[in-house]
């Protein structure tokens, strides 16, 4: 099996149970796994000198809508709250097709990779003009990131009192059939899997109660995870109380949407009871601080969630509500935002980075990722701390206080996807040119 030796790292942030940080350490990669960690290791294979680099587990993104990378900073949505923002963008998204899905995913994945991400989920909930989940999976396979695609859905259009236009909603039986198709075609439950598939109705305000319930039954039958948006802002809570007569947490619980195989995006408005429910049921949360700020949704009670034992990971959310796919920036924002409400000691740089790595891996059920330890997958980010971003830092490992936001090297399953700051697997220039052409064609 091929070997790569990462030699003499400035420090290795293991994210193990003790939070150990190893100075001057080597990491031996064999195949897709971390084989050994120590000093003075040797190999007949490739050597990557890491003297000026802090090594972390690859970052994990637990919530995204990659397709939105084609609709960043759309003027009509720049200053709108969630529902108004959606209503501005729905008609544009309705003109997407397979190529828009693939190229926007590829661009978003490239940005994620350059910001240290090795594993990302994606939530694709609209399928206009022949687009399929397969289009985004193709993009992930091409760039070489570990990918948890989720088959999203919307079924309640405007004429039935929902938010999306009727042209973007699907028949519920067809949604469930396509969930089965993509799970059977792509889901890999094995350790080290590069592709997994989840079931993910868009949100309680865009599908029926029956679809939420049936999706949970289907996911459990197939042994895949469940994902949706929950308790994102005050409008979302008001909708839940008016339409369902209860808060989002109760709605989720009644329909089978709690448990270690479920993670919800945002959860900005969870109350104390809902936090306890999520902690006891080990229901995960994808915290998306930049999107929450961008849409004025509020500050998620992450400190309280983590203290209660809720599994929490980070997500960049859709490119159109961020408008970025920079996971390192997201981790810094997560750290800062808890400090706004709870004080400067509310979240350390190390804790936020832990949420961005091991936290996210645990939310996605990936206990084979998110840590640097022998036997774990070789998903590693190397951060060059000799540059201007780290200049003058007394604590080079405090990357979120002073450090680079782009990786120098990135390994996924032992394969080098970024080398010296450049993607090795795709032609980024050609991808961006195609992205720009597609974006221009969407402007009317
Ligand atoms: Zn989202």
Coordinates of C-alpha atoms in Angstrom, one line a residue, residues 11-420:
X11 CA 2.3 20.6 16.0
X12 CA -0.4 18.0 15.6
X13 CA -3.8 18.8 17.1
X14 CA -5.1 15.3 17.6
X15 CA -8.7 16.1 18.8
X16 CA -8.4 13.0 20.9
X17 CA -10.2 12.6 24.3
X18 CA -7.5 14.4 26.1
X19 CA -7.1 17.1 23.4
X20 CA -3.4 16.3 23.0
X21 CA -1.2 18.5 20.9
X22 CA 2.1 16.9 19.7
X23 CA 5.1 19.1 18.9
X24 CA 7.5 18.0 16.2
X25 CA 5.5 14.9 15.4
X26 CA 5.4 12.8 12.3
X27 CA 2.3 11.1 10.8
X28 CA 2.5 8.1 8.6
X29 CA -0.3 7.5 6.2
X30 CA -0.7 4.1 4.7
X31 CA -3.5 3.7 2.1
X32 CA -6.5 5.6 3.4
X33 CA -5.6 5.3 7.0
X34 CA -3.4 7.0 9.6
X35 CA -0.9 4.2 10.4
X36 CA 1.4 5.7 13.0
X37 CA 2.1 8.9 14.9
X38 CA 5.4 9.6 16.5
X39 CA 8.9 11.0 16.0
X40 CA 11.6 9.7 13.7
X41 CA 9.2 7.7 11.6
X42 CA 10.5 6.4 8.2
X43 CA 9.1 5.4 4.9
X44 CA 10.1 4.3 1.4
X45 CA 7.1 6.4 0.1
X46 CA 6.6 10.1 -0.3
X47 CA 7.7 12.6 2.3
X48 CA 5.9 15.9 3.0
X49 CA 7.9 18.3 5.1
X50 CA 5.6 19.9 7.7
X51 CA 8.1 22.0 9.8
X52 CA 6.1 25.2 9.5
X53 CA 2.7 23.6 9.6
X54 CA 0.0 22.9 12.3
X55 CA -1.8 19.7 11.4
X56 CA -5.5 19.2 12.2
X57 CA -8.0 16.7 11.3
X58 CA -9.8 17.7 8.1
X59 CA -12.6 20.0 8.9
X60 CA -16.2 18.7 8.6
X61 CA -19.1 20.7 7.1
X62 CA -22.4 19.5 8.4
X63 CA -24.8 21.7 6.4
X64 CA -24.6 23.1 2.9
X65 CA -26.6 23.7 -0.2
X66 CA -23.9 23.6 -2.8
X67 CA -26.2 24.4 -5.7
X68 CA -26.5 28.0 -4.3
X69 CA -22.9 28.8 -5.2
X70 CA -24.3 30.1 -8.5
X71 CA -26.5 32.6 -6.7
X72 CA -24.3 34.5 -4.3
X73 CA -25.1 38.1 -3.4
X74 CA -28.2 38.3 -5.6
X75 CA -29.3 41.9 -5.1
X76 CA -32.9 41.3 -4.2
X77 CA -31.9 38.9 -1.4
X78 CA -29.0 40.7 0.0
X79 CA -30.9 42.3 2.9
X80 CA -33.9 40.0 3.3
X81 CA -34.9 37.8 6.2
X82 CA -35.2 34.0 5.6
X83 CA -38.6 33.9 4.0
X84 CA -38.2 36.9 1.8
X85 CA -34.7 35.7 0.8
X86 CA -36.1 32.4 -0.3
X87 CA -38.9 34.0 -2.3
X88 CA -36.4 36.1 -4.2
X89 CA -34.2 33.1 -5.0
X90 CA -36.8 30.4 -5.8
X91 CA -37.6 31.7 -9.3
X92 CA -33.9 31.7 -10.2
X93 CA -33.3 28.2 -8.8
X94 CA -36.3 27.0 -10.9
X95 CA -34.2 27.6 -14.0
X96 CA -31.3 25.3 -12.9
X97 CA -30.6 22.0 -14.6
X98 CA -28.0 19.2 -14.2
X99 CA -25.0 21.3 -15.3
X100 CA -25.8 24.2 -12.9
X101 CA -26.1 21.6 -10.1
X102 CA -22.8 20.0 -11.0
X103 CA -20.7 23.1 -11.6
X104 CA -22.0 25.0 -8.6
X105 CA -21.3 21.9 -6.4
X106 CA -17.8 21.6 -7.8
X107 CA -17.1 25.3 -7.1
X108 CA -18.4 25.1 -3.6
X109 CA -16.5 21.9 -2.9
X110 CA -13.3 23.5 -4.2
X111 CA -13.8 26.4 -1.8
X112 CA -14.4 24.0 1.1
X113 CA -11.3 22.0 0.3
X114 CA -9.1 25.1 0.2
X115 CA -10.4 26.1 3.6
X116 CA -9.4 22.7 5.1
X117 CA -12.6 20.7 4.7
X118 CA -12.3 17.0 3.9
X119 CA -15.9 15.8 4.6
X120 CA -19.0 17.7 3.8
X121 CA -22.7 17.0 3.7
X122 CA -25.0 18.6 1.2
X123 CA -28.7 19.3 1.3
X124 CA -30.2 19.4 -2.2
X125 CA -33.9 19.9 -2.0
X126 CA -35.0 21.0 -5.5
X127 CA -34.7 19.2 -8.7
X128 CA -35.8 21.3 -11.6
X129 CA -35.3 20.5 -15.3
X130 CA -33.9 17.0 -14.9
X131 CA -31.4 17.8 -12.1
X132 CA -30.6 14.9 -9.8
X133 CA -28.7 14.2 -6.6
X134 CA -26.3 12.3 -8.9
X135 CA -25.1 15.6 -10.3
X136 CA -23.6 16.7 -7.0
X137 CA -22.2 13.2 -6.2
X138 CA -20.4 13.4 -9.6
X139 CA -18.8 16.6 -8.5
X140 CA -17.7 15.2 -5.2
X141 CA -16.2 12.1 -6.8
X142 CA -14.3 14.4 -9.2
X143 CA -12.7 16.6 -6.6
X144 CA -12.2 13.8 -4.1
X145 CA -13.9 15.0 -1.0
X146 CA -15.7 12.7 1.4
X147 CA -19.4 13.5 0.7
X148 CA -22.7 12.9 2.5
X149 CA -25.3 13.8 0.0
X150 CA -28.8 14.2 1.3
X151 CA -31.9 13.8 -0.8
X152 CA -33.9 16.8 0.1
X153 CA -37.5 17.6 -1.0
X154 CA -40.2 20.2 -1.1
X155 CA -43.8 19.1 -1.6
X156 CA -46.1 22.0 -0.4
X157 CA -46.2 24.8 -3.0
X158 CA -47.7 28.2 -2.8
X159 CA -51.2 27.0 -3.9
X160 CA -51.3 24.7 -0.8
X161 CA -50.2 27.5 1.6
X162 CA -46.4 26.7 1.4
X163 CA -43.6 29.0 0.6
X164 CA -42.0 27.6 -2.6
X165 CA -43.5 28.1 -6.0
X166 CA -45.5 25.2 -7.3
X167 CA -43.0 24.6 -10.1
X168 CA -40.3 23.6 -7.5
X169 CA -42.3 21.1 -5.5
X170 CA -42.5 17.4 -6.1
X171 CA -45.1 14.7 -5.6
X172 CA -44.5 12.9 -2.2
X173 CA -44.6 9.4 -3.6
X174 CA -42.0 10.3 -6.2
X175 CA -39.8 11.9 -3.6
X176 CA -39.8 8.7 -1.5
X177 CA -39.1 6.6 -4.7
X178 CA -36.2 8.7 -5.6
X179 CA -34.8 8.5 -2.0
X180 CA -34.8 4.8 -2.4
X181 CA -33.1 5.0 -5.8
X182 CA -30.2 7.2 -4.6
X183 CA -29.7 5.3 -1.4
X184 CA -29.5 2.0 -3.3
X185 CA -27.3 3.5 -6.0
X186 CA -24.8 5.4 -3.8
X187 CA -25.0 4.9 -0.1
X188 CA -21.9 3.2 1.4
X189 CA -22.4 2.2 5.0
X190 CA -18.9 0.8 5.4
X191 CA -16.1 2.4 7.4
X192 CA -14.0 4.7 5.3
X193 CA -16.9 5.4 3.0
X194 CA -16.4 8.3 0.5
X195 CA -20.1 8.6 -0.3
X196 CA -23.1 8.3 2.0
X197 CA -26.7 9.3 1.4
X198 CA -29.3 10.7 3.8
X199 CA -33.0 11.6 3.6
X200 CA -33.7 15.3 4.1
X201 CA -37.1 16.9 3.5
X202 CA -36.3 20.6 3.3
X203 CA -38.1 22.0 6.3
X204 CA -41.3 21.6 8.2
X205 CA -42.7 24.6 6.3
X206 CA -42.1 23.0 2.9
X207 CA -43.3 19.4 3.2
X208 CA -46.3 17.7 4.9
X209 CA -46.4 16.0 8.2
X210 CA -46.9 12.7 6.4
X211 CA -43.7 13.1 4.4
X212 CA -41.7 14.0 7.5
X213 CA -43.0 10.8 9.2
X214 CA -42.6 8.6 6.1
X215 CA -39.1 9.9 5.5
X216 CA -38.1 8.9 9.0
X217 CA -39.5 5.5 8.5
X218 CA -37.7 5.1 5.2
X219 CA -34.4 6.3 6.6
X220 CA -34.6 3.8 9.5
X221 CA -35.5 1.0 7.2
X222 CA -32.5 1.8 5.0
X223 CA -30.1 2.6 7.9
X224 CA -29.3 6.1 6.7
X225 CA -29.4 9.4 8.5
X226 CA -32.1 12.1 8.6
X227 CA -31.5 15.9 8.1
X228 CA -33.6 19.0 7.9
X229 CA -33.8 22.7 8.9
X230 CA -35.3 23.4 12.3
X231 CA -36.1 26.4 14.5
X232 CA -34.1 28.7 12.3
X233 CA -35.7 32.0 13.3
X234 CA -38.8 33.7 14.8
X235 CA -40.8 33.3 11.6
X236 CA -40.0 29.6 11.7
X237 CA -41.2 29.2 15.3
X238 CA -44.4 31.2 14.6
X239 CA -45.1 29.0 11.6
X240 CA -44.7 25.9 13.7
X241 CA -47.0 27.1 16.4
X242 CA -49.7 28.4 13.9
X243 CA -49.6 25.3 11.6
X244 CA -48.8 22.5 14.0
X245 CA -49.8 23.9 17.3
X246 CA -46.4 23.1 18.9
X247 CA -42.8 24.1 19.0
X248 CA -40.4 22.6 16.4
X249 CA -38.8 20.3 18.9
X250 CA -42.1 18.7 19.8
X251 CA -43.0 18.4 16.1
X252 CA -39.7 16.7 15.4
X253 CA -40.1 14.3 18.3
X254 CA -43.6 13.3 17.3
X255 CA -42.6 12.4 13.8
X256 CA -39.5 10.4 14.7
X257 CA -37.0 13.2 14.0
X258 CA -34.9 12.8 17.1
X259 CA -32.1 10.3 17.8
X260 CA -28.4 9.8 17.0
X261 CA -29.2 9.3 13.3
X262 CA -30.8 12.7 13.0
X263 CA -29.2 16.2 12.7
X264 CA -30.9 19.5 12.3
X265 CA -29.5 22.6 10.8
X266 CA -29.6 25.9 12.7
X267 CA -31.7 25.4 15.8
X268 CA -31.1 29.0 16.6
X269 CA -34.4 29.2 18.6
X270 CA -34.3 26.0 20.6
X271 CA -35.5 26.5 24.1
X272 CA -34.2 24.8 27.3
X273 CA -36.7 21.9 27.0
X274 CA -35.7 21.3 23.4
X275 CA -32.0 21.4 24.2
X276 CA -32.7 18.7 26.9
X277 CA -34.6 16.7 24.4
X278 CA -31.8 16.8 21.9
X279 CA -29.2 16.0 24.5
X280 CA -31.1 13.0 25.9
X281 CA -31.8 11.7 22.4
X282 CA -28.3 12.5 21.0
X283 CA -29.9 14.5 18.2
X284 CA -27.3 16.5 16.3
X285 CA -27.2 20.1 15.4
X286 CA -25.4 21.8 12.5
X287 CA -24.6 25.3 13.7
X288 CA -24.2 27.8 10.9
X289 CA -23.2 31.1 12.5
X290 CA -22.4 33.1 9.3
X291 CA -25.7 32.3 7.7
X292 CA -27.5 33.1 11.0
X293 CA -25.9 36.5 11.0
X294 CA -26.4 37.1 7.3
X295 CA -30.1 36.4 7.6
X296 CA -30.5 38.1 10.9
X297 CA -31.8 34.9 12.4
X298 CA -30.2 35.2 15.8
X299 CA -27.4 33.5 17.8
X300 CA -27.8 29.8 18.4
X301 CA -27.4 28.8 22.1
X302 CA -24.4 26.7 21.3
X303 CA -22.7 27.0 24.7
X304 CA -25.9 25.7 26.3
X305 CA -26.2 22.9 23.8
X306 CA -22.6 21.7 24.2
X307 CA -22.9 21.9 28.0
X308 CA -26.1 19.9 27.9
X309 CA -24.4 17.2 25.8
X310 CA -26.0 18.0 22.4
X311 CA -23.7 16.8 19.5
X312 CA -22.8 20.0 17.7
X313 CA -21.0 20.4 14.4
X314 CA -20.5 23.5 12.1
X315 CA -21.9 24.2 8.7
X316 CA -21.4 27.0 6.2
X317 CA -25.0 26.6 5.0
X318 CA -25.9 27.6 1.5
X319 CA -23.5 29.7 -0.4
X320 CA -26.3 32.1 -1.1
X321 CA -26.9 32.8 2.6
X322 CA -23.3 33.1 3.8
X323 CA -22.1 34.0 0.9
X324 CA -19.1 31.8 1.4
X325 CA -18.0 28.2 1.8
X326 CA -15.0 28.9 4.0
X327 CA -15.3 26.5 6.9
X328 CA -12.3 28.0 8.8
X329 CA -14.1 31.4 8.7
X330 CA -17.2 29.7 10.0
X331 CA -15.3 28.2 12.9
X332 CA -13.9 31.6 13.8
X333 CA -17.4 33.1 13.6
X334 CA -18.8 30.3 15.9
X335 CA -16.2 31.2 18.5
X336 CA -16.8 35.0 18.2
X337 CA -20.6 34.7 18.3
X338 CA -20.8 32.8 21.6
X339 CA -18.5 35.5 23.1
X340 CA -21.0 38.2 22.1
X341 CA -23.7 36.8 24.3
X342 CA -21.7 34.9 27.0
X343 CA -18.4 36.7 27.4
X344 CA -14.9 36.2 26.2
X345 CA -14.4 32.9 27.9
X346 CA -17.6 31.4 26.4
X347 CA -15.7 29.5 23.7
X348 CA -12.0 29.1 23.1
X349 CA -10.3 28.9 19.7
X350 CA -9.5 25.2 20.4
X351 CA -13.1 24.3 21.3
X352 CA -14.5 25.9 18.2
X353 CA -11.9 24.0 16.1
X354 CA -12.9 20.9 17.9
X355 CA -16.6 21.5 16.9
X356 CA -15.4 22.0 13.3
X357 CA -13.5 18.7 13.2
X358 CA -14.4 15.9 15.7
X359 CA -17.8 17.6 16.5
X360 CA -18.9 17.5 12.9
X361 CA -17.7 14.0 12.3
X362 CA -19.7 12.8 15.3
X363 CA -22.8 14.6 14.2
X364 CA -22.5 12.8 10.8
X365 CA -22.0 9.5 12.5
X366 CA -18.4 9.3 11.3
X367 CA -16.4 7.9 14.2
X368 CA -13.7 6.9 11.7
X369 CA -13.0 10.6 11.0
X370 CA -12.4 13.8 12.8
X371 CA -9.5 12.7 14.9
X372 CA -5.8 12.1 14.3
X373 CA -5.1 8.7 15.7
X374 CA -3.8 5.4 14.3
X375 CA -6.6 3.5 12.6
X376 CA -8.6 6.7 11.8
X377 CA -9.1 7.8 8.2
X378 CA -6.2 9.9 6.8
X379 CA -8.2 13.1 6.4
X380 CA -5.7 15.8 7.3
X381 CA -5.3 19.6 6.9
X382 CA -1.9 21.2 7.1
X383 CA -1.9 24.9 8.0
X384 CA 1.2 26.9 7.2
X385 CA 1.9 29.1 10.3
X386 CA 5.0 30.8 8.9
X387 CA 3.0 33.4 6.9
X388 CA 1.6 36.8 7.7
X389 CA -1.7 35.5 9.2
X390 CA 0.3 33.9 12.0
X391 CA 3.1 36.4 12.3
X392 CA 3.6 37.4 15.9
X393 CA 1.4 34.7 17.3
X394 CA 2.6 33.4 20.6
X395 CA 0.4 30.3 20.2
X396 CA 0.5 29.0 16.6
X397 CA -2.0 26.3 17.4
X398 CA -4.7 28.9 18.3
X399 CA -5.5 29.0 14.5
X400 CA -8.8 30.7 14.9
X401 CA -7.3 33.7 16.7
X402 CA -4.3 34.1 14.4
X403 CA -3.8 31.8 11.5
X404 CA -4.4 31.1 7.8
X405 CA -7.8 30.5 6.4
X406 CA -6.6 28.4 3.5
X407 CA -4.7 25.2 3.8
X408 CA -1.3 24.5 2.4
X409 CA -1.9 20.8 2.0
X410 CA -5.0 18.7 2.3
X411 CA -5.3 14.9 2.4
X412 CA -8.6 13.0 2.0
X413 CA -8.4 9.2 2.5
X414 CA -4.7 9.5 2.1
X415 CA -4.9 11.2 -1.3
X416 CA -3.5 14.7 -1.6
X417 CA -6.3 17.0 -2.8
X418 CA -4.5 20.3 -2.1
X419 CA -0.8 20.7 -2.6
X420 CA 0.9 24.0 -1.8

